[in-house]
Short mmCIF file of C-alpha atoms in Angstrom, two decimals:
data_model
loop_
_atom_site.label_atom_id
_atom_site.label_comp_id
_atom_site.label_asym_id
_atom_site.label_seq_id
_atom_site.Cartn_x
_atom_site.Cartn_y
_atom_site.Cartn_z
CA MET D 230 -90.14 -64.44 -65.65
CA VAL D 231 -93.63 -64.74 -64.32
CA ALA D 232 -94.07 -65.53 -60.63
CA ARG D 233 -96.32 -68.60 -60.30
CA GLN D 234 -97.98 -70.03 -57.39
CA HIS D 235 -95.71 -72.55 -55.65
CA VAL D 236 -95.84 -74.57 -52.24
CA ALA D 237 -92.90 -76.55 -51.65
CA ASP D 238 -93.23 -80.12 -51.93
CA ASP D 239 -92.31 -82.17 -48.73
CA SER D 240 -88.22 -82.17 -49.31
CA ALA D 241 -88.11 -78.62 -50.03
CA THR D 242 -90.00 -77.88 -47.01
CA ARG D 243 -87.45 -79.66 -45.01
CA LEU D 244 -84.76 -77.64 -46.33
CA ARG D 245 -85.69 -74.24 -45.95
CA VAL D 246 -84.18 -70.96 -47.29
CA ARG D 247 -83.17 -68.93 -44.35
CA ILE D 248 -83.06 -65.33 -45.04
CA SER D 249 -80.83 -62.99 -43.65
CA VAL D 250 -80.97 -58.98 -44.05
CA VAL D 251 -77.34 -58.20 -43.12
CA ALA D 252 -77.23 -54.42 -42.83
CA VAL D 253 -74.37 -51.68 -41.50
CA GLY D 254 -75.89 -50.03 -38.56
CA ARG D 255 -78.38 -50.45 -35.86
CA LEU D 256 -82.00 -49.63 -35.80
CA ARG D 257 -82.89 -49.27 -31.96
CA THR D 258 -86.58 -48.60 -31.82
CA GLY D 259 -89.04 -46.46 -33.89
CA ALA D 260 -91.48 -46.88 -37.13
CA GLU D 261 -89.08 -48.43 -39.24
CA LYS D 262 -88.16 -51.42 -36.68
CA GLN D 263 -91.75 -51.78 -35.92
CA LEU D 264 -92.42 -52.33 -39.88
CA ILE D 265 -89.59 -54.55 -40.62
CA ASP D 266 -90.19 -56.98 -37.52
CA ASP D 267 -93.70 -56.94 -38.47
CA TYR D 268 -92.96 -58.01 -42.12
CA LEU D 269 -90.59 -60.21 -41.24
CA ALA D 270 -92.68 -62.31 -39.07
CA ARG D 271 -95.17 -62.60 -41.82
CA VAL D 272 -92.33 -63.84 -43.69
CA GLY D 273 -92.07 -66.58 -41.19
CA LYS D 274 -95.30 -67.43 -41.37
CA THR D 275 -96.20 -67.28 -44.87
CA GLY D 276 -92.88 -68.52 -45.98
CA ARG D 277 -93.23 -71.64 -43.81
CA GLY D 278 -95.19 -73.87 -46.13
CA LEU D 279 -93.04 -72.65 -49.20
CA GLY D 280 -89.59 -73.66 -47.58
CA LEU D 281 -88.76 -69.83 -47.10
CA GLY D 282 -87.87 -68.44 -43.63
CA PRO D 283 -87.32 -67.78 -41.07
CA ALA D 284 -86.06 -64.04 -41.76
CA GLN D 285 -83.61 -62.32 -39.69
CA VAL D 286 -81.79 -59.03 -39.29
CA ILE D 287 -78.20 -59.10 -38.92
CA GLU D 288 -76.52 -55.53 -37.88
CA VAL D 289 -73.10 -54.93 -37.98
CA GLU D 290 -71.26 -51.48 -36.73
CA ASP D 291 -67.99 -49.96 -37.95
CA ARG D 292 -67.19 -48.30 -34.76
CA LYS D 293 -63.67 -47.29 -35.68
CA GLY D 294 -64.82 -45.24 -38.92
CA GLY D 295 -62.95 -47.50 -41.33
CA GLY D 296 -65.16 -46.47 -44.34
CA LYS D 297 -66.78 -49.02 -47.24
CA ALA D 298 -63.78 -51.37 -46.91
CA THR D 299 -64.08 -52.03 -43.36
CA GLU D 300 -67.83 -52.15 -43.47
CA ALA D 301 -67.44 -54.73 -46.21
CA ASP D 302 -65.23 -57.29 -43.89
CA LEU D 303 -68.00 -56.80 -41.20
CA LEU D 304 -70.75 -57.86 -43.56
CA ARG D 305 -69.07 -60.73 -45.23
CA LYS D 306 -67.92 -61.86 -41.64
CA ALA D 307 -71.92 -61.94 -40.56
CA VAL D 308 -73.23 -63.76 -43.67
CA PRO D 309 -73.99 -67.52 -43.28
CA ASP D 310 -71.48 -69.67 -45.29
CA GLY D 311 -72.26 -70.59 -48.75
CA ALA D 312 -75.31 -67.47 -49.15
CA VAL D 313 -76.38 -66.29 -52.20
CA LEU D 314 -75.29 -62.77 -51.71
CA VAL D 315 -77.68 -59.94 -52.96
CA ALA D 316 -76.14 -56.48 -52.93
CA LEU D 317 -78.80 -53.55 -52.67
CA ASP D 318 -77.29 -50.89 -54.70
CA GLU D 319 -79.09 -48.09 -56.73
CA ARG D 320 -76.86 -49.19 -59.72
CA GLY D 321 -78.29 -52.72 -59.53
CA LYS D 322 -80.91 -54.58 -61.51
CA ALA D 323 -84.70 -52.97 -60.93
CA MET D 324 -87.37 -55.93 -61.06
CA SER D 325 -91.14 -56.43 -60.38
CA SER D 326 -92.28 -58.04 -57.53
CA PRO D 327 -93.13 -61.30 -59.25
CA ALA D 328 -89.84 -61.73 -60.71
CA PHE D 329 -88.40 -61.31 -56.87
CA ALA D 330 -90.77 -63.87 -55.74
CA ASP D 331 -89.41 -65.68 -58.70
CA HIS D 332 -85.66 -65.51 -57.56
CA LEU D 333 -86.70 -66.55 -53.95
CA ALA D 334 -88.43 -69.82 -55.67
CA GLU D 335 -85.12 -70.41 -57.60
CA TRP D 336 -82.77 -70.05 -54.81
CA ARG D 337 -85.17 -72.50 -52.90
CA ASP D 338 -85.54 -74.80 -55.87
CA ALA D 339 -82.01 -75.05 -56.27
CA GLY D 340 -81.25 -76.10 -52.85
CA ARG D 341 -79.79 -72.83 -51.58
CA ARG D 342 -80.05 -72.88 -47.64
CA ASP D 343 -79.08 -69.22 -47.01
CA VAL D 344 -80.07 -65.91 -49.06
CA ALA D 345 -78.08 -62.83 -47.56
CA PHE D 346 -79.38 -59.32 -48.75
CA LEU D 347 -76.54 -56.78 -47.97
CA ILE D 348 -77.31 -53.20 -47.04
CA GLY D 349 -74.59 -50.94 -46.65
CA GLY D 350 -74.41 -47.44 -44.33
CA ALA D 351 -74.54 -44.12 -45.23
CA ASP D 352 -72.12 -44.16 -48.09
CA GLY D 353 -73.47 -47.38 -49.73
CA LEU D 354 -71.47 -50.90 -50.24
CA ASP D 355 -68.02 -51.16 -50.96
CA PRO D 356 -67.62 -51.57 -55.01
CA VAL D 357 -65.51 -54.55 -54.14
CA LEU D 358 -68.49 -56.66 -52.34
CA VAL D 359 -71.09 -55.48 -54.81
CA ASP D 360 -68.89 -57.26 -57.59
CA GLN D 361 -68.45 -60.21 -55.47
CA ALA D 362 -72.66 -60.52 -54.98
CA ASP D 363 -74.53 -63.02 -56.79
CA MET D 364 -76.96 -60.14 -57.83
CA THR D 365 -77.40 -56.42 -57.61
CA LEU D 366 -80.77 -55.52 -56.89
CA SER D 367 -82.08 -51.70 -57.07
CA PHE D 368 -85.29 -50.07 -55.90
CA GLY D 369 -84.87 -47.74 -58.22
CA LYS D 370 -82.39 -44.74 -59.34
CA MET D 371 -83.22 -42.90 -56.29
CA VAL D 372 -81.22 -43.14 -53.20
CA TRP D 373 -82.91 -44.08 -50.08
CA PRO D 374 -81.76 -43.98 -46.64
CA HIS D 375 -80.26 -47.36 -45.24
CA MET D 376 -83.43 -47.61 -42.64
CA LEU D 377 -86.19 -47.09 -45.48
CA VAL D 378 -84.25 -49.83 -47.72
CA ARG D 379 -84.52 -52.26 -45.01
CA VAL D 380 -88.54 -51.84 -44.68
CA MET D 381 -88.76 -51.86 -48.53
CA LEU D 382 -86.81 -55.16 -48.38
CA ALA D 383 -88.77 -56.91 -45.68
CA GLU D 384 -92.19 -55.77 -47.48
CA GLN D 385 -90.85 -57.06 -50.64
CA LEU D 386 -89.74 -60.57 -48.91
CA TYR D 387 -93.30 -60.92 -47.50
CA ARG D 388 -95.02 -59.80 -50.79
CA GLY D 389 -92.32 -62.73 -52.62
CA CYS D 390 -93.65 -65.12 -50.13
CA ALA D 391 -97.62 -63.82 -50.58
CA ILE D 392 -97.10 -63.92 -54.25
CA LEU D 393 -95.57 -67.69 -54.28
CA ALA D 394 -98.61 -68.67 -51.76
CA GLY D 395 -101.26 -67.16 -53.82
CA THR D 396 -102.45 -64.68 -51.38
CA PRO D 397 -104.61 -61.68 -52.40
CA TYR D 398 -101.85 -59.53 -50.84
CA HIS D 399 -100.26 -58.77 -54.20
CA ARG D 400 -102.53 -57.11 -56.55
CA VAL D 401 -101.57 -56.45 -60.25
#
């Protein structure tokens, strides 16, 4: 796929794709939270004319220590009904930023109202939940801390919007 500059037409702008980062654990303060908030605010601004956004973080917490299966149940309950499910997992598909942007545009153009990116806790996502996802995305073969995955995802969401808007943020 080749990313294309594409501003949504009026009908697509009225039906926006809401973007949710649904993650296990809570980020209270710090550099990671500041970066996430900044990038997701940029998604809101850049994506507005593209029919993408707003973007939000939904956090769930397994206070009883039930493991991956319990975390998966909490994540499922937090996901908007009918959302495209994208599981972040090191065994998923690695893709270029333009290809990722194309997926965002395809979901929008298909009339999808919500896209939810799922980030597990310290032990990752439950394999059953990964199997239920519409797509499994990887940021490489290395394992990343879930806080950094949130930052990298937020940046790629903004980069995807910037690519679709034709801004100079993404350079090849």
